[in-house]
């Protein structure tokens, strides 16, 4: 029997910030810490001051951040980011 219900596929991941968290307004916060893992799927978790769940930036955003602040993620700590749902 073929599965036709997509409900499970549209649920946001509860372990990270999601687009739904940014519907009401953008979030501007300071980077508190960065965890980097040796994995291909979402290898970087950026923890923001005042937020429980991390932001897991896409590869394009990681390239932007590395271009601005360098490839050592420890140098990103203390910088501010603004996240918004576009």
Tab-separated table of C-alpha atoms in Angstrom:
chain	number	residue	atom	x	y	z
A	1	UNK	CA	0.000	0.000	0.000
A	2	UNK	CA	1.377	3.392	-0.993
A	3	UNK	CA	1.662	6.043	1.707
A	4	UNK	CA	-0.143	9.276	0.771
A	5	UNK	CA	-0.246	11.249	4.034
A	6	UNK	CA	2.594	13.828	4.183
A	7	UNK	CA	1.864	15.030	7.737
A	8	UNK	CA	5.047	13.506	9.141
A	9	UNK	CA	7.179	15.213	6.470
A	10	UNK	CA	5.979	18.752	7.221
A	11	UNK	CA	6.555	18.699	10.982
A	12	UNK	CA	9.378	21.062	12.007
A	13	UNK	CA	12.435	19.602	13.725
A	14	UNK	CA	12.051	20.405	17.392
A	15	UNK	CA	15.802	20.260	18.021
A	16	UNK	CA	16.552	23.477	16.109
A	17	UNK	CA	15.184	26.913	15.249
A	18	UNK	CA	12.705	26.674	12.372
A	19	UNK	CA	11.110	29.049	9.894
A	20	UNK	CA	7.955	28.956	12.024
A	21	UNK	CA	9.946	30.551	14.871
A	22	UNK	CA	10.551	33.578	12.636
A	23	UNK	CA	7.026	34.214	11.331
A	24	UNK	CA	6.094	36.874	13.883
A	25	UNK	CA	9.381	38.764	13.656
A	26	UNK	CA	13.088	38.355	12.950
A	27	UNK	CA	15.480	37.254	15.688
A	28	UNK	CA	18.627	39.269	16.352
A	29	UNK	CA	20.936	37.591	18.846
A	30	UNK	CA	24.558	37.222	19.798
A	31	UNK	CA	26.387	33.976	19.039
A	32	UNK	CA	27.104	32.208	22.332
A	33	UNK	CA	28.831	29.057	21.060
A	34	UNK	CA	29.275	26.979	17.924
A	35	UNK	CA	29.375	23.179	17.738
A	36	UNK	CA	30.968	21.601	14.653
A	37	UNK	CA	30.515	17.885	13.951
A	38	UNK	CA	32.095	15.654	11.305
A	39	UNK	CA	28.863	14.849	9.473
A	40	UNK	CA	27.440	15.832	6.093
A	41	UNK	CA	23.942	16.717	7.304
A	42	UNK	CA	23.772	19.969	9.311
A	43	UNK	CA	27.320	19.787	10.689
A	44	UNK	CA	27.231	23.215	12.381
A	45	UNK	CA	24.992	24.244	15.283
A	46	UNK	CA	25.068	27.923	16.271
A	47	UNK	CA	23.760	28.612	19.765
A	48	UNK	CA	22.334	32.099	20.303
A	49	UNK	CA	22.102	33.975	23.592
A	50	UNK	CA	18.560	33.680	24.965
A	51	UNK	CA	17.470	30.776	22.735
A	52	UNK	CA	17.202	27.143	23.807
A	53	UNK	CA	17.439	25.535	20.382
A	54	UNK	CA	20.371	26.090	18.005
A	55	UNK	CA	20.307	27.607	14.559
A	56	UNK	CA	21.674	25.158	11.980
A	57	UNK	CA	22.696	27.339	9.025
A	58	UNK	CA	22.666	26.020	5.466
A	59	UNK	CA	25.889	25.635	3.489
A	60	UNK	CA	25.396	28.976	1.682
A	61	UNK	CA	25.053	30.858	4.972
A	62	UNK	CA	28.081	29.047	6.387
A	63	UNK	CA	30.078	30.283	3.375
A	64	UNK	CA	28.933	33.855	4.068
A	65	UNK	CA	29.860	33.633	7.755
A	66	UNK	CA	33.253	32.046	6.976
A	67	UNK	CA	33.881	34.787	4.414
A	68	UNK	CA	33.148	37.515	6.962
A	69	UNK	CA	34.488	36.051	10.240
A	70	UNK	CA	36.867	33.315	9.034
A	71	UNK	CA	36.694	29.535	9.101
A	72	UNK	CA	37.497	29.174	12.818
A	73	UNK	CA	34.013	29.043	14.329
A	74	UNK	CA	35.356	30.154	17.720
A	75	UNK	CA	35.959	33.589	16.143
A	76	UNK	CA	32.198	33.860	15.503
A	77	UNK	CA	31.374	33.930	19.207
A	78	UNK	CA	30.180	37.345	20.323
A	79	UNK	CA	29.047	38.445	16.870
A	80	UNK	CA	25.352	39.148	16.270
A	81	UNK	CA	23.149	37.664	13.572
A	82	UNK	CA	19.659	38.501	12.413
A	83	UNK	CA	17.524	35.573	11.287
A	84	UNK	CA	14.321	36.086	9.332
A	85	UNK	CA	11.847	34.042	7.342
A	86	UNK	CA	11.881	35.085	3.703
